[in-house]
Coordinates of C-alpha atoms and ligand atoms in Angstrom, one line a residue:
M104 CA 2.0 -29.4 3.2
I105 CA 3.1 -30.5 -0.4
R106 CA 5.6 -32.9 -0.6
H107 CA 8.7 -31.8 -2.3
T108 CA 11.3 -33.4 -4.4
G109 CA 15.1 -32.7 -4.4
T110 CA 14.9 -30.2 -6.9
G111 CA 12.3 -28.1 -4.9
I112 CA 9.6 -28.7 -7.6
A113 CA 6.8 -29.6 -5.8
V114 CA 4.5 -30.3 -8.7
V115 CA 3.8 -33.3 -11.1
L116 CA 3.3 -31.2 -14.0
C117 CA 2.3 -33.2 -17.5
L118 CA 3.6 -31.8 -20.6
L119 CA 1.8 -32.2 -23.5
S120 CA 4.0 -30.8 -26.2
L121 CA 3.2 -32.3 -29.3
S122 CA 2.5 -29.7 -31.8
G123 CA -1.2 -28.6 -32.9
C124 CA -2.1 -30.0 -29.6
A125 CA -4.0 -26.7 -28.1
G126 CA -6.8 -28.9 -27.0
Y127 CA -9.0 -29.6 -29.6
D128 CA -10.4 -32.0 -32.3
D129 CA -8.7 -30.8 -35.9
D130 CA -11.0 -32.4 -37.7
G131 CA -12.0 -29.7 -40.4
A132 CA -9.7 -27.3 -39.0
S133 CA -8.6 -24.6 -41.7
P134 CA -4.7 -24.3 -42.0
E135 CA -4.5 -20.5 -41.1
M136 CA -6.4 -21.2 -37.5
K137 CA -3.9 -24.2 -37.1
V138 CA -0.8 -22.0 -37.3
K139 CA -2.3 -19.6 -34.7
L140 CA -3.1 -22.3 -32.4
D141 CA 0.4 -23.5 -32.9
K142 CA 1.1 -20.4 -30.9
Y143 CA 0.1 -22.3 -27.8
T144 CA 1.1 -25.3 -26.4
T145 CA -1.1 -27.2 -23.8
F146 CA -0.1 -28.1 -20.5
R147 CA -2.1 -30.3 -17.9
L148 CA -2.1 -28.5 -14.5
V149 CA -2.1 -31.3 -12.2
A150 CA -0.6 -30.8 -8.5
D151 CA 0.4 -33.2 -5.9
L152 CA -2.9 -32.9 -3.4
S153 CA -1.5 -35.9 -1.3
G154 CA -0.5 -33.8 1.5
L155 CA -4.0 -32.0 2.0
T156 CA -6.5 -33.1 4.4
D157 CA -9.9 -34.3 3.1
E158 CA -11.6 -30.8 4.0
Q159 CA -8.8 -29.1 1.9
R160 CA -9.4 -31.5 -1.3
K161 CA -12.8 -30.7 -1.1
M162 CA -12.2 -26.9 -0.6
V163 CA -10.0 -26.9 -3.7
G164 CA -13.0 -28.7 -5.8
V165 CA -15.5 -26.1 -4.3
L166 CA -13.2 -23.2 -5.0
I167 CA -12.9 -24.4 -8.6
E168 CA -16.5 -24.3 -8.8
A169 CA -16.7 -20.5 -7.2
A170 CA -14.0 -19.7 -10.1
E171 CA -16.3 -20.7 -12.9
P172 CA -18.6 -17.7 -12.9
M173 CA -15.8 -15.4 -13.3
D174 CA -15.0 -16.8 -16.5
E175 CA -18.4 -16.3 -18.0
A176 CA -18.5 -12.6 -16.6
F177 CA -15.2 -11.8 -18.1
W178 CA -16.5 -13.1 -21.6
L179 CA -19.1 -10.5 -21.0
Q180 CA -16.8 -7.8 -20.1
A181 CA -14.3 -8.6 -23.1
Y182 CA -16.6 -9.5 -25.7
G183 CA -20.4 -10.5 -25.2
S184 CA -22.1 -14.2 -25.1
K185 CA -19.5 -16.9 -25.5
D186 CA -22.0 -19.2 -26.6
E187 CA -23.3 -17.4 -29.1
L188 CA -20.0 -16.5 -30.7
L189 CA -18.6 -20.3 -30.4
G190 CA -21.8 -21.5 -31.4
S191 CA -21.3 -19.5 -34.5
L192 CA -18.0 -21.1 -35.6
D193 CA -17.9 -24.3 -37.8
D194 CA -13.9 -24.4 -37.8
P195 CA -13.2 -26.4 -34.6
A196 CA -9.6 -24.6 -34.5
A197 CA -11.4 -20.8 -34.6
R198 CA -13.8 -21.9 -31.9
R199 CA -10.8 -23.3 -29.8
F200 CA -8.7 -20.1 -30.6
A201 CA -12.0 -17.8 -29.9
E202 CA -12.2 -19.7 -26.6
I203 CA -8.7 -19.1 -25.6
N204 CA -8.9 -15.5 -26.4
Y205 CA -12.2 -15.1 -24.9
G206 CA -13.5 -13.2 -28.1
P207 CA -12.4 -13.2 -31.8
W208 CA -9.4 -11.1 -31.5
D209 CA -5.7 -12.4 -31.2
R210 CA -4.4 -11.5 -27.7
L211 CA -0.9 -12.5 -29.2
D212 CA -1.1 -10.3 -32.0
G213 CA -2.3 -6.6 -31.1
D214 CA -6.0 -7.7 -30.7
A215 CA -6.2 -8.4 -34.6
P216 CA -9.5 -9.8 -35.5
F217 CA -8.8 -13.4 -36.4
L218 CA -12.8 -14.0 -38.1
D219 CA -14.0 -12.4 -40.9
G220 CA -16.0 -9.6 -40.8
V221 CA -15.1 -8.6 -37.3
E222 CA -14.1 -5.4 -36.3
A223 CA -11.5 -4.0 -34.3
K224 CA -12.0 -4.8 -30.5
P225 CA -12.9 -1.7 -28.9
E226 CA -10.3 -0.1 -26.6
G227 CA -12.2 0.1 -23.6
A228 CA -13.6 -3.7 -24.2
R229 CA -17.4 -3.8 -23.4
F230 CA -16.5 -1.7 -20.3
Y231 CA -18.2 1.5 -22.2
P232 CA -20.8 1.8 -24.8
P233 CA -18.9 1.0 -28.3
D234 CA -20.0 4.5 -29.8
M235 CA -18.6 6.4 -26.8
T236 CA -15.6 8.8 -27.5
K237 CA -12.8 10.1 -25.0
D238 CA -14.1 13.5 -25.1
E239 CA -17.6 12.5 -24.2
F240 CA -16.7 10.4 -21.5
E241 CA -14.1 13.4 -20.4
A242 CA -17.0 15.8 -20.0
A243 CA -19.3 13.5 -18.2
I244 CA -16.7 13.2 -15.7
A245 CA -16.4 16.6 -15.6
E246 CA -20.0 17.5 -14.6
S247 CA -19.8 16.4 -10.7
D248 CA -17.5 14.8 -8.5
E249 CA -20.2 12.1 -8.0
R250 CA -20.3 11.5 -11.9
R251 CA -16.5 11.3 -11.8
Q252 CA -16.6 8.8 -9.0
A253 CA -19.5 6.6 -10.4
L254 CA -18.0 6.6 -13.9
T255 CA -14.7 5.9 -13.3
S256 CA -15.0 3.5 -10.9
L257 CA -13.1 0.3 -11.2
Y258 CA -16.5 -1.6 -10.7
T259 CA -19.0 -0.1 -12.7
M260 CA -20.0 -0.7 -16.7
V261 CA -20.4 2.8 -18.3
E262 CA -24.0 2.5 -20.4
R263 CA -26.3 4.6 -21.8
D264 CA -29.5 5.3 -20.3
A265 CA -32.8 5.9 -22.2
E266 CA -32.1 9.6 -23.0
G267 CA -28.2 8.4 -24.2
E268 CA -26.5 9.9 -21.5
L269 CA -23.8 7.9 -19.9
T270 CA -24.6 5.9 -17.0
A271 CA -22.6 3.9 -14.4
R272 CA -23.9 0.5 -13.6
P273 CA -22.4 -1.4 -10.6
F274 CA -21.0 -5.0 -11.6
S275 CA -22.4 -6.7 -8.7
E276 CA -26.0 -5.6 -10.6
A277 CA -24.6 -6.2 -14.2
F278 CA -23.2 -9.6 -13.4
S279 CA -25.7 -10.7 -10.3
G280 CA -26.0 -14.1 -11.5
Q281 CA -22.3 -14.9 -11.6
A282 CA -21.3 -12.9 -8.5
E283 CA -23.9 -14.6 -6.8
A284 CA -23.2 -18.1 -7.9
A285 CA -19.7 -17.6 -7.0
A286 CA -20.3 -15.9 -3.4
A287 CA -22.4 -19.0 -2.6
K288 CA -19.3 -21.2 -3.4
L289 CA -17.2 -19.0 -1.4
R290 CA -19.2 -19.1 1.4
E291 CA -19.4 -23.3 1.3
A292 CA -15.7 -23.0 1.0
A293 CA -15.5 -20.8 4.2
E294 CA -17.5 -23.8 6.1
L295 CA -14.9 -26.0 5.2
A296 CA -12.1 -24.0 6.0
Q297 CA -10.3 -24.9 9.2
E298 CA -7.7 -21.9 8.9
P299 CA -9.5 -18.9 10.8
G300 CA -8.1 -16.2 8.5
L301 CA -9.0 -18.1 5.5
K302 CA -12.6 -18.5 6.7
K303 CA -12.9 -15.0 7.6
Y304 CA -11.2 -14.0 4.0
L305 CA -13.7 -16.2 1.9
S306 CA -16.8 -14.9 3.8
M307 CA -15.8 -11.5 3.2
R308 CA -14.9 -12.0 -0.4
A309 CA -18.5 -13.5 -0.9
D310 CA -19.9 -10.5 0.7
A311 CA -17.5 -8.1 -2.0
L312 CA -18.7 -9.7 -4.9
L313 CA -22.0 -8.7 -4.0
S314 CA -21.8 -4.9 -2.7
D315 CA -18.5 -4.1 -4.8
D316 CA -16.8 -3.2 -1.8
Y317 CA -13.5 -5.0 -2.3
Q318 CA -11.2 -3.2 0.3
P319 CA -12.5 -5.2 3.6
S320 CA -11.8 -8.6 2.0
D321 CA -8.3 -7.3 0.6
L322 CA -7.4 -6.3 4.0
A323 CA -8.5 -9.7 5.0
W324 CA -6.6 -11.3 2.7
M325 CA -3.4 -9.3 4.0
D326 CA -3.8 -10.6 7.5
M327 CA -4.4 -14.2 6.3
K328 CA -0.7 -15.8 6.7
D329 CA -0.8 -19.4 7.7
N330 CA -3.1 -20.9 5.2
T331 CA -2.3 -23.7 2.8
I332 CA -5.2 -22.9 0.2
D333 CA -5.9 -19.6 -1.3
V334 CA -7.9 -18.1 -3.9
V335 CA -7.6 -14.8 -6.1
I336 CA -11.1 -14.0 -7.2
G337 CA -13.1 -11.0 -8.6
P338 CA -12.5 -7.9 -10.5
I339 CA -8.8 -7.0 -10.3
E340 CA -6.6 -5.9 -13.0
T341 CA -7.4 -3.3 -15.5
Y342 CA -5.4 -4.2 -18.4
E343 CA -8.5 -5.0 -20.6
D344 CA -9.8 -1.4 -20.5
A345 CA -7.3 0.0 -22.8
L346 CA -9.3 3.0 -23.2
F347 CA -8.7 4.2 -19.8
G348 CA -7.7 1.5 -17.5
Y349 CA -10.3 2.4 -15.0
K350 CA -12.2 -0.8 -15.3
A351 CA -11.3 -4.2 -13.3
A352 CA -11.7 -7.3 -15.2
Y353 CA -13.0 -10.6 -13.5
E354 CA -10.7 -13.6 -12.8
A355 CA -9.8 -16.1 -10.4
Y356 CA -6.8 -18.2 -9.5
V357 CA -7.3 -21.4 -7.1
L358 CA -4.0 -21.7 -5.4
I359 CA -2.0 -24.5 -3.2
K360 CA 0.9 -22.8 -1.1
D361 CA 4.2 -24.2 -1.3
M362 CA 5.2 -23.6 2.4
D363 CA 9.0 -24.6 1.8
W364 CA 9.6 -22.1 -0.8
S365 CA 7.6 -19.4 0.9
R366 CA 10.0 -19.5 3.6
R367 CA 13.0 -19.0 1.5
L368 CA 11.3 -16.2 -0.1
S369 CA 10.4 -14.3 3.0
R370 CA 13.9 -13.2 4.0
Y371 CA 14.1 -10.8 0.9
V372 CA 10.9 -8.6 2.2
A373 CA 13.1 -7.4 5.0
M374 CA 15.4 -6.1 2.9
L375 CA 12.8 -3.6 1.2
P376 CA 13.6 -0.2 2.6
E377 CA 17.3 -0.6 2.2
L378 CA 16.9 -1.3 -1.3
Q379 CA 14.5 1.5 -1.7
R380 CA 17.2 4.2 -0.3
G381 CA 19.7 2.6 -2.8
L382 CA 17.6 3.3 -6.2
P383 CA 19.8 5.0 -8.7
V384 CA 17.3 8.0 -8.7
D385 CA 17.2 11.6 -6.9
A386 CA 16.3 11.7 -3.2
V387 CA 12.6 12.8 -4.0
Y388 CA 11.4 10.0 -6.1
K389 CA 12.6 7.4 -3.3
A390 CA 11.1 9.2 -0.1
E391 CA 8.1 6.9 0.0
T392 CA 8.6 3.7 2.4
P393 CA 7.8 0.4 0.9
G394 CA 5.4 -1.6 3.1
V395 CA 7.5 -4.0 5.2
E396 CA 4.5 -6.3 6.0
S397 CA 4.5 -7.6 2.3
D398 CA 4.8 -11.2 1.7
L399 CA 6.0 -13.5 -0.9
N400 CA 5.4 -16.9 -1.5
A401 CA 5.3 -19.3 -3.8
Y402 CA 2.5 -21.5 -5.1
D403 CA 0.9 -24.2 -7.2
V404 CA -2.0 -22.9 -9.2
V405 CA -4.6 -25.3 -9.9
Y406 CA -7.1 -23.1 -11.6
Y407 CA -7.3 -20.2 -13.9
A408 CA -10.5 -18.1 -14.8
G409 CA -11.4 -15.2 -16.7
H410 CA -9.0 -12.8 -17.5
C411 CA -5.9 -14.5 -16.2
N412 CA -6.7 -17.1 -18.3
A413 CA -7.0 -15.2 -21.5
G414 CA -4.2 -15.3 -24.0
S415 CA -0.9 -15.5 -22.3
K416 CA -1.0 -16.8 -18.9
T417 CA 0.4 -15.0 -15.5
I418 CA 3.3 -16.8 -13.8
A419 CA 3.3 -14.4 -10.7
I420 CA 1.0 -12.2 -9.4
N421 CA 1.3 -9.0 -7.0
L422 CA -2.1 -7.9 -4.9
P423 CA -4.2 -6.2 -3.6
N424 CA -4.0 -3.2 -6.1
D425 CA -5.9 -0.7 -3.7
E426 CA -3.0 1.8 -3.0
E427 CA -4.8 2.4 0.4
V428 CA -4.1 -1.2 1.2
Q429 CA -0.8 -1.1 0.1
L430 CA 0.0 1.6 2.5
A431 CA -1.5 0.0 5.5
K432 CA -0.4 -3.6 4.9
G433 CA 1.9 -3.9 2.0
T434 CA 1.3 -6.4 -1.1
R435 CA 1.4 -10.0 -1.2
R436 CA 3.4 -11.6 -4.5
L437 CA 2.7 -14.8 -5.6
Q438 CA 4.8 -16.9 -7.7
L439 CA 3.1 -19.6 -9.6
K440 CA 6.1 -22.0 -9.7
N441 CA 4.6 -24.6 -11.8
A442 CA 3.3 -22.6 -14.4
M443 CA 6.7 -20.7 -14.4
R444 CA 8.8 -24.0 -14.7
A445 CA 6.5 -24.9 -17.5
K446 CA 7.4 -21.9 -19.5
F447 CA 10.8 -21.9 -18.9
D448 CA 11.4 -25.6 -20.1
K449 CA 9.0 -25.5 -23.1
I450 CA 9.4 -22.0 -24.0
L451 CA 12.5 -20.2 -22.8
V452 CA 15.0 -22.7 -23.5
S453 CA 14.1 -22.8 -27.0
I454 CA 14.2 -19.3 -27.5
A455 CA 17.8 -19.0 -25.9
D456 CA 18.6 -21.8 -28.4
E457 CA 17.5 -19.7 -31.5
L458 CA 18.9 -16.2 -30.4
I459 CA 21.4 -16.2 -27.7
A460 CA 24.9 -16.5 -28.4
E461 CA 25.9 -20.0 -28.0
D462 CA 29.0 -19.4 -25.2
Q463 CA 26.3 -17.3 -23.2
R464 CA 23.5 -20.0 -23.4
K465 CA 24.8 -21.8 -20.2
H466 CA 23.8 -18.7 -18.5
V467 CA 19.9 -19.3 -19.2
T468 CA 18.9 -21.0 -15.9
F469 CA 15.7 -21.5 -14.2
E470 CA 16.9 -20.4 -11.1
A471 CA 17.9 -17.3 -12.5
F472 CA 14.3 -17.1 -14.2
F473 CA 12.6 -18.0 -11.2
A474 CA 14.5 -15.1 -9.5
N475 CA 14.0 -12.8 -11.9
T476 CA 10.5 -13.2 -12.0
M477 CA 10.3 -13.0 -8.1
F478 CA 12.1 -10.0 -8.1
H479 CA 10.0 -8.5 -10.4
E480 CA 6.9 -8.7 -8.2
V481 CA 9.0 -7.5 -4.9
A482 CA 9.9 -4.6 -7.1
H483 CA 6.5 -3.2 -7.5
G484 CA 6.9 -2.2 -4.3
L485 CA 9.8 0.0 -4.9
G486 CA 9.6 3.5 -6.3
I487 CA 6.6 5.9 -5.8
K488 CA 3.0 5.2 -5.6
N489 CA 1.9 9.0 -5.3
T490 CA 3.1 11.7 -7.9
L491 CA 5.2 14.7 -6.5
N492 CA 2.9 17.2 -7.2
G493 CA 0.9 15.8 -4.2
E494 CA -2.5 15.5 -6.8
G495 CA -3.1 12.0 -6.6
T496 CA -1.6 8.4 -7.5
V497 CA 1.0 7.6 -10.3
R498 CA -2.1 5.5 -11.7
D499 CA -4.4 7.9 -12.1
A500 CA -1.6 10.2 -13.7
L501 CA -0.5 8.0 -16.3
K502 CA -3.9 6.6 -17.4
E503 CA -3.9 4.3 -20.2
Q504 CA -0.1 4.3 -20.1
A505 CA 0.2 3.3 -16.3
S506 CA 0.2 -0.5 -16.8
A507 CA 3.1 -0.6 -19.4
I508 CA 5.3 1.9 -17.3
E509 CA 4.5 -0.2 -14.1
E510 CA 5.4 -3.2 -15.6
G511 CA 8.4 -1.9 -16.9
K512 CA 9.6 -0.6 -13.7
A513 CA 9.1 -3.8 -12.0
D514 CA 11.1 -5.6 -14.6
I515 CA 14.1 -3.2 -14.2
L516 CA 13.9 -2.5 -10.7
G517 CA 13.9 -6.3 -10.2
L518 CA 17.3 -6.6 -11.9
Y519 CA 18.6 -3.7 -10.1
M520 CA 17.6 -5.7 -6.9
V521 CA 19.1 -9.1 -8.3
T522 CA 22.6 -7.1 -9.0
K523 CA 22.4 -5.6 -5.2
L524 CA 21.9 -8.5 -3.5
H525 CA 24.3 -10.5 -5.5
E526 CA 26.6 -7.8 -4.6
N527 CA 25.8 -8.1 -1.0
G528 CA 26.1 -12.3 -1.3
E529 CA 22.4 -12.8 -0.8
L530 CA 21.7 -14.7 -3.8
G531 CA 23.9 -17.8 -3.5
A532 CA 26.5 -19.0 -5.6
E533 CA 25.0 -18.5 -9.4
P534 CA 27.1 -16.0 -11.5
L535 CA 25.3 -12.7 -11.8
E536 CA 25.6 -13.2 -15.7
D537 CA 22.8 -16.2 -15.3
Y538 CA 20.6 -13.5 -14.4
Y539 CA 21.2 -11.1 -17.0
V540 CA 21.5 -13.3 -19.7
T541 CA 18.2 -15.1 -18.8
F542 CA 16.5 -11.4 -18.5
M543 CA 17.7 -11.0 -21.9
S544 CA 16.2 -14.1 -23.4
S545 CA 12.9 -13.4 -21.3
I546 CA 12.6 -9.9 -23.3
F547 CA 12.1 -12.2 -26.6
R548 CA 9.7 -14.4 -24.7
S549 CA 7.5 -11.5 -23.6
V550 CA 7.6 -8.9 -26.4
R551 CA 6.1 -11.8 -28.4
F552 CA 2.9 -11.3 -26.2
G553 CA 2.1 -8.4 -28.4
A554 CA 1.6 -4.3 -28.1
S555 CA -1.9 -5.1 -26.6
S556 CA -0.3 -6.8 -23.6
A557 CA 1.1 -4.0 -20.7
H558 CA 3.8 -6.4 -20.3
G559 CA 4.6 -6.9 -24.1
R560 CA 5.0 -3.2 -24.4
A561 CA 7.2 -2.9 -21.5
N562 CA 9.3 -5.2 -23.1
M563 CA 9.6 -3.7 -26.1
I564 CA 10.5 -0.4 -24.6
R565 CA 13.5 -2.3 -22.9
F566 CA 14.6 -4.1 -25.8
N567 CA 14.7 -1.0 -27.8
F568 CA 16.3 1.1 -25.0
F569 CA 19.0 -1.5 -24.2
Q570 CA 20.0 -2.1 -27.9
E571 CA 20.3 1.5 -27.9
Q572 CA 22.6 1.3 -25.2
G573 CA 24.8 -1.2 -25.9
A574 CA 23.6 -3.6 -23.4
F575 CA 23.4 -6.4 -26.2
S576 CA 24.3 -6.5 -29.7
K577 CA 23.5 -8.9 -32.5
D578 CA 26.2 -11.0 -34.1
E579 CA 25.5 -10.6 -37.7
A580 CA 27.1 -14.0 -38.8
T581 CA 25.0 -16.0 -36.5
G582 CA 21.9 -13.7 -35.8
R583 CA 22.7 -14.2 -32.1
Y584 CA 22.6 -11.7 -29.4
R585 CA 25.2 -11.3 -26.6
A586 CA 24.9 -9.2 -23.6
D587 CA 27.7 -7.1 -22.5
F588 CA 27.3 -7.1 -18.8
D589 CA 29.0 -3.6 -18.0
K590 CA 27.0 -1.7 -20.4
M591 CA 23.6 -3.5 -18.9
R592 CA 24.3 -2.4 -15.7
E593 CA 24.3 0.9 -16.9
A594 CA 21.2 1.0 -19.1
V595 CA 19.5 -0.7 -15.6
D596 CA 20.2 2.2 -13.9
A597 CA 19.3 4.6 -16.9
L598 CA 15.9 3.2 -17.5
S599 CA 15.1 2.6 -13.8
R600 CA 16.0 6.4 -13.5
K601 CA 13.9 7.3 -16.4
I602 CA 10.7 5.3 -15.5
L603 CA 11.1 6.6 -11.8
E604 CA 10.9 10.2 -12.9
L605 CA 7.7 9.4 -15.1
Q606 CA 6.0 8.1 -12.5
G607 CA 7.3 10.6 -9.9
D608 CA 6.4 13.6 -12.2
G609 CA 2.9 11.8 -13.3
N610 CA 4.3 12.7 -16.7
H611 CA 1.5 11.1 -18.6
A612 CA 2.9 13.2 -22.1
G613 CA 6.3 12.0 -21.4
A614 CA 5.6 8.2 -20.6
R615 CA 3.6 8.4 -24.0
E616 CA 6.2 9.6 -26.2
L617 CA 8.1 6.8 -24.4
T618 CA 5.8 4.1 -25.6
E619 CA 5.1 5.5 -28.9
A620 CA 9.0 5.8 -29.2
M621 CA 10.3 2.4 -28.0
G622 CA 7.3 0.3 -27.4
V623 CA 7.3 -1.0 -30.9
I624 CA 8.9 -4.0 -32.9
G625 CA 11.1 -2.9 -35.1
S626 CA 12.4 -4.7 -38.5
E627 CA 14.9 -6.6 -36.9
L628 CA 13.4 -7.6 -33.8
Q629 CA 10.4 -8.8 -36.2
S630 CA 12.8 -11.2 -38.2
D631 CA 13.9 -12.6 -34.6
L632 CA 10.2 -13.0 -33.8
D633 CA 9.7 -14.5 -37.3
R634 CA 12.7 -17.2 -36.7
L635 CA 11.1 -18.2 -33.5
A636 CA 7.8 -18.7 -35.0
A637 CA 9.3 -20.8 -38.0
A638 CA 11.1 -22.6 -35.4
G639 CA 7.7 -23.8 -34.0
I640 CA 8.4 -22.2 -30.5
P641 CA 5.0 -22.0 -28.7
V642 CA 4.2 -18.1 -27.6
D643 CA 2.3 -19.6 -24.5
I644 CA 0.4 -22.2 -22.9
V645 CA -3.3 -23.4 -22.7
L646 CA -4.0 -25.2 -19.5
E647 CA -5.9 -28.2 -19.2
Q648 CA -7.4 -27.8 -15.7
G649 CA -9.9 -28.5 -13.4
K650 CA -11.7 -30.9 -10.9
S651 CA -11.4 -34.1 -13.0
V652 CA -7.8 -33.2 -14.2
L653 CA -7.0 -33.1 -10.4
G654 CA -8.8 -36.3 -9.6
L655 CA -11.5 -34.5 -7.5
Ligands
ZN960 ZN1 3.8 -6.8 -13.0

């Protein structure tokens, strides 16, 4: 059990906020690279482990060791050899920046190359041969069901065989060294686990890394309820595959559950079916019943590795992604409270100071930020997972658009939920205006992630949609934004409806149209972002983390 302070913030988070302190020795660093690095501010992830047993402390260390190979595997999926790239760079700032980005492309700047002589990042990262075209892939998967399954699998690399034909290579084979190393550590952690659910999950997850069959361990993870320590590990999210969104990227989070907060969060889950019925869309788009076994918990994250550590850091997770597991067991939402508080204090407050009308700034609060993020995660469970034409999942139908549309759905339906629960007196005493103004401020924070991030693109769409609807307006004299609460409520309903219909109809062309028309940064928004950059407000955090930081 973690000890709590009066504010409910359990973690001792040490913030190093000196400028240019993204964790490198700046001797000989070029000024251009320093400017790029200043987009990040460093955080030392120190959690209070004093409530853990000796076994649990030991287990945290072993799980961090299990996470490390996921970092190596992700480098290979995203770029290639980490050592080769870093070894070729003399500029220490460039080296550090490459490390943060897991390659020579700036994740906060639409994956623009930041090293001379580096070409554009392949849309499909290293999941596909660099010379493969979309047409070639589509033709190959049309050859047979077997080919389609193998080549579109979440867990295969697409390569060329000796004849130049496309062929699928299982992750467990392509990354056997990393998978075996991580699996061995997971088994070691399983030995230390006292809680039977955790013991079972850890050993099944080890099996999964070696077999590429993740469903049994996903089910075991959902069955596990009483564990204080947790780990999310393996190939999970598909955002790195911007070509088709088929391939999962390796990552790991090592987590310590905040039991108090988790109890407070759990009561909202019971309200999901009612909220689903109230969605502002035609009945056919809300006919599915959200899983009520879903759970929602707060954690302190003590280690990030691989995809989740690349560029911007995740502050909330919703897993598993496997639709079959979701329909059977619901999903688990993990709120990374320490990472969230850090981003609020160091980034969002500064953004609000620059861009939000003075009289509305008091509405930017951590409580609202926490709630909005929490409901974003809940809202992934709302809406529709299978298209109305009965031909499969929304994710398959919307292909490369699926992630941005789904993130946009979760953001907007999260605010819909906040509005409903506030109306019903379920949210506490804070005024609804807090949630709305904090939500608006968050858009500016998130568009800074760039168009290469699903979250960044979703926020661009929302910014443009909201502005068009008059949900907020910019005061020309001060250059600051003011929310119009009535119009914002209408815009929430309108955008919710639009997204739910795109998903239910499996309307890939419509989703692409929306992204192309609205998932962009116009000149005015760009000038606002330039102001934030000029004010020296970091975009994101990099972590000083690991066993030594935790004193393990
Ligand atoms: Zn999300």
